[in-house]
Coordinates of N, CA, C and O in Angstrom, one line a residue:
X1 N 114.5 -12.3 206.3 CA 114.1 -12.5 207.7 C 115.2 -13.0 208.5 O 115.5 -12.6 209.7
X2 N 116.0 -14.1 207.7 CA 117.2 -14.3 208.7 C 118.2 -13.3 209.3 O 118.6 -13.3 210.4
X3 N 118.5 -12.3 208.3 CA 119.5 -11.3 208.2 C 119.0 -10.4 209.5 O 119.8 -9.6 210.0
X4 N 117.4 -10.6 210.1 CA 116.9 -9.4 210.7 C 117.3 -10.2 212.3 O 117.6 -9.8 213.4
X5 N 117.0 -11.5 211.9 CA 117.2 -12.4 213.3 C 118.7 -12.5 213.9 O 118.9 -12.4 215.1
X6 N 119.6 -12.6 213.0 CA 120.7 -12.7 213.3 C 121.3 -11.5 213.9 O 122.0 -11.6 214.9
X7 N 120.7 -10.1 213.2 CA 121.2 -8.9 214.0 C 120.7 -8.6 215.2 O 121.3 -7.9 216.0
X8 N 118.7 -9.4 215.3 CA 118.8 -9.2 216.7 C 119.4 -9.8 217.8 O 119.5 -9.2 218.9
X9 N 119.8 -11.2 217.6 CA 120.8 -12.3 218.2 C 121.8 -11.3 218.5 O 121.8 -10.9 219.6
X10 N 122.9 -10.7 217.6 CA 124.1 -10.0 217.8 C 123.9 -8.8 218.6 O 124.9 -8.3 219.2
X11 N 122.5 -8.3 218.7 CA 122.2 -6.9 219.5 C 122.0 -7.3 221.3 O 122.2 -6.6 222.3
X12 N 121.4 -8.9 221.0 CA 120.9 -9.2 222.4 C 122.1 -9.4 223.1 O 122.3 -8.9 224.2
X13 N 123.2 -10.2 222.5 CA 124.3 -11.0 222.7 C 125.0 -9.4 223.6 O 125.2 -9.3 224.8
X14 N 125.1 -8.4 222.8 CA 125.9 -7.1 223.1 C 125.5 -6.4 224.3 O 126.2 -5.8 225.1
X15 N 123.9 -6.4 224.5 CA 123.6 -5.6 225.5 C 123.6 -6.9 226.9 O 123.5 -6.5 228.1
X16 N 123.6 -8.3 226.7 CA 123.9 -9.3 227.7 C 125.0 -8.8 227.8 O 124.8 -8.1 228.8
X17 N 126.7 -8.5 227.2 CA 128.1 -8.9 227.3 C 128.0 -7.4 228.5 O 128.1 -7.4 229.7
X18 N 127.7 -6.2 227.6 CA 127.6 -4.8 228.6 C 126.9 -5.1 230.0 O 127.5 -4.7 231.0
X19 N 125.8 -5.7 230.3 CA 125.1 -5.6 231.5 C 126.1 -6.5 232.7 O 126.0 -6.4 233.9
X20 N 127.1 -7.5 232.0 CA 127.6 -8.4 232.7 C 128.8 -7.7 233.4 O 129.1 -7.9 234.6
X21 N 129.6 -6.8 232.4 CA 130.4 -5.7 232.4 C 130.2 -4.9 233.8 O 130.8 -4.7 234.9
X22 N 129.2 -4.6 233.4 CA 128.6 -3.2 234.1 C 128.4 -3.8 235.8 O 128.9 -3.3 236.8
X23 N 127.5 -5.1 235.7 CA 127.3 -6.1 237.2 C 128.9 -6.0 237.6 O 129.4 -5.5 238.6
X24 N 129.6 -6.5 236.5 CA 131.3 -7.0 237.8 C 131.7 -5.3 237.9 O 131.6 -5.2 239.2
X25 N 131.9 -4.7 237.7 CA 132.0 -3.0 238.0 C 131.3 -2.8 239.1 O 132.1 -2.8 240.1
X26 N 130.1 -2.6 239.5 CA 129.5 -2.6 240.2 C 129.5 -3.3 241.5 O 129.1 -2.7 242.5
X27 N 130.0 -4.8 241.7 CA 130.4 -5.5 242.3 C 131.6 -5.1 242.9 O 131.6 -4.9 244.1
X28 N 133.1 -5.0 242.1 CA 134.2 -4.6 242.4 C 134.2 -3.3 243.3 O 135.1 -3.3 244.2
X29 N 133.3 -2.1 243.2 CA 132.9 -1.1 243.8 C 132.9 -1.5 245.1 O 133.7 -1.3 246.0
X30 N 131.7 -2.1 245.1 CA 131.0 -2.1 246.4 C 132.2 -3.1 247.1 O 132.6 -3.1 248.3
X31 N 132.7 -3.8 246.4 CA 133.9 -5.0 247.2 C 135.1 -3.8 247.4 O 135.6 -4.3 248.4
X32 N 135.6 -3.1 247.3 CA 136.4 -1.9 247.1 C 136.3 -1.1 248.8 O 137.0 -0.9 249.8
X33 N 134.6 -0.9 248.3 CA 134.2 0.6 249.3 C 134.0 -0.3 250.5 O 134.1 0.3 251.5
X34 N 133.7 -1.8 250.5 CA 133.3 -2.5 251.8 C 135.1 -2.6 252.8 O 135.4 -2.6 254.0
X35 N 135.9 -2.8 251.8 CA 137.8 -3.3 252.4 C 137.8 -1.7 253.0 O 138.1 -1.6 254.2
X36 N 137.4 -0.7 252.2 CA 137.8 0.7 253.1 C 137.0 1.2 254.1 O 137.1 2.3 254.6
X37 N 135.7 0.0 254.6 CA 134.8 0.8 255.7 C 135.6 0.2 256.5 O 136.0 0.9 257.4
X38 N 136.0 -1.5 256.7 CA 136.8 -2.3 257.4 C 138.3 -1.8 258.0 O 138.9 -2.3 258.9
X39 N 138.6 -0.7 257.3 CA 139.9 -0.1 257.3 C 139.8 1.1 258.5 O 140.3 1.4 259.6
X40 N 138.6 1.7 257.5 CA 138.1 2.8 259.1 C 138.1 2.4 260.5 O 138.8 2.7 261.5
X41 N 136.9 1.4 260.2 CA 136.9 0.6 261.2 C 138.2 -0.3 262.2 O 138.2 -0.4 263.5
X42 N 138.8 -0.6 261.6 CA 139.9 -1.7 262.2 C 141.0 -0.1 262.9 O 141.5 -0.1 264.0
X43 N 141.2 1.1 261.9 CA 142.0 2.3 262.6 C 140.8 3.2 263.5 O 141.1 4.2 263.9
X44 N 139.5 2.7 263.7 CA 139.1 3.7 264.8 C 139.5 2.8 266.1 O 140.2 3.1 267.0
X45 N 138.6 1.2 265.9 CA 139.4 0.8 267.3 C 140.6 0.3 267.0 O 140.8 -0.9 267.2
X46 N 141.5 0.9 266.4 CA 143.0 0.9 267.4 C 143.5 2.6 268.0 O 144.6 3.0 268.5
X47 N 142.4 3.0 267.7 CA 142.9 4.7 267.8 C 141.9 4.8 269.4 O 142.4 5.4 270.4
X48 N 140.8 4.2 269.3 CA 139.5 4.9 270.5 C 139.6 3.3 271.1 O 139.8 3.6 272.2
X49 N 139.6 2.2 271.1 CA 139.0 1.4 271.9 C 140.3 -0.1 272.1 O 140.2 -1.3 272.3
X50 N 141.6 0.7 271.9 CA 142.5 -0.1 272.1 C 142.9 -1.8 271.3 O 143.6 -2.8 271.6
X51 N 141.7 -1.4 269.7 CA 142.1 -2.4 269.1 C 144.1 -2.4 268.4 O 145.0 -1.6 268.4
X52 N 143.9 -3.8 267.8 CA 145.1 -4.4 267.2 C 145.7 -3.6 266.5 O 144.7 -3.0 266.0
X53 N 146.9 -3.0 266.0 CA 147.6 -2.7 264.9 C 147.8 -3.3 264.0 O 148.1 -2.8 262.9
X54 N 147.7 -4.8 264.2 CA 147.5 -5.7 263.4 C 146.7 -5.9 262.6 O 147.1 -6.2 261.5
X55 N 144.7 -5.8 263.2 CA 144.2 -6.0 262.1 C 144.0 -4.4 261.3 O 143.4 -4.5 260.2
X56 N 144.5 -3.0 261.8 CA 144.7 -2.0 260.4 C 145.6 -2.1 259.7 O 145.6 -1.5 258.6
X57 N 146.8 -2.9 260.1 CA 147.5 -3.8 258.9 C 147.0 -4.5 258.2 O 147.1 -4.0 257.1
X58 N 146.4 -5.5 258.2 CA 145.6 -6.9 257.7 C 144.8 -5.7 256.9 O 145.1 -5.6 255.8
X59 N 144.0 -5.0 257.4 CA 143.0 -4.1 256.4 C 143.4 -3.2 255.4 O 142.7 -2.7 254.5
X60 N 144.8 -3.0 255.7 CA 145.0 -1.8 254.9 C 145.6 -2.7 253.7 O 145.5 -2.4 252.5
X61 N 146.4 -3.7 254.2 CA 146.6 -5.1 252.9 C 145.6 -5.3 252.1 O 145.6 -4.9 250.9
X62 N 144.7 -6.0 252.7 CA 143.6 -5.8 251.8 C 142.9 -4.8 250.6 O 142.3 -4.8 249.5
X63 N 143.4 -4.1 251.3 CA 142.3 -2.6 250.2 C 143.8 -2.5 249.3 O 143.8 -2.6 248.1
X64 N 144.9 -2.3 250.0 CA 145.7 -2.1 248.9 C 146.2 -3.1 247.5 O 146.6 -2.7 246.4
X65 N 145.9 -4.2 247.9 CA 145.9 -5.9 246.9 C 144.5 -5.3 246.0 O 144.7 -5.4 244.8
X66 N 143.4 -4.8 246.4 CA 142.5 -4.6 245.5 C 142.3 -3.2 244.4 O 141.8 -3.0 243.3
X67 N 143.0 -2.5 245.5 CA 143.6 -0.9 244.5 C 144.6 -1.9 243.3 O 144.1 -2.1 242.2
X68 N 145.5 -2.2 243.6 CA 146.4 -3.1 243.0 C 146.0 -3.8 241.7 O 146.5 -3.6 240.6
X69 N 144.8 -4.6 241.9 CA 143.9 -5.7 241.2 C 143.1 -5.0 240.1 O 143.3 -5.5 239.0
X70 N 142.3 -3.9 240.3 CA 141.2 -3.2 240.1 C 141.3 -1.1 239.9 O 140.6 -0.2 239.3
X71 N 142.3 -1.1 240.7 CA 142.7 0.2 240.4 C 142.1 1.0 241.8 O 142.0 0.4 242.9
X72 N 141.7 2.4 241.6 CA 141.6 3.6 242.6 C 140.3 4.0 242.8 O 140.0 4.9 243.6
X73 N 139.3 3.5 242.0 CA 138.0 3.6 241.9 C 137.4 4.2 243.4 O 136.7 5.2 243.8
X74 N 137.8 3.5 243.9 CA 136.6 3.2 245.4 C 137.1 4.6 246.1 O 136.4 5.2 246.9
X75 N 138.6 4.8 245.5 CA 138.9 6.0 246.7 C 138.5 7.4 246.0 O 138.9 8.4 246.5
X76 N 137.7 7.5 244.9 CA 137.1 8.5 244.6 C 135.7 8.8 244.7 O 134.9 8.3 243.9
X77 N 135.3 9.4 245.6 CA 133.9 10.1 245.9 C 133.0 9.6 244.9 O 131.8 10.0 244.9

């Protein structure tokens, strides 16, 4: 009976460590795809409504520190 407990402990343990995995993935994504809507954003008003160059600098720093951190994820479809 122990042998059966222990492997379900080590089964539970594995599908917690994956789900936790899978949460920060998921997270990183959406933190990813959120820096490049900010990016759109920050280059449409400086393109249509006379925003800063500054903040599609500041934005495009951003997404690139996290391409950097995390990789290219976000910029694929």
């Amino acid at each position: 009976m122990a042998g059966f407990l222990d492997r379900a402990k080590e089964q539970a343990q594995r599908g917690l460590t994956q789900g936790k995995q899978k949460l920060d993935e998921v997270q990183t994504q959406r933190a990813g795809a959120d820096l490049l809507k900010k990016l759109g954003a920050a280059y449409y008003a400086e393109q249509r409504r006379g925003g800063s160059p500054e903040a599609t600098r500041r934005a495009m720093e951003a997404l690139e520190q996290h391409i950097a951190t995390h990789g290219d994820g976000v910029l694929r479809g």
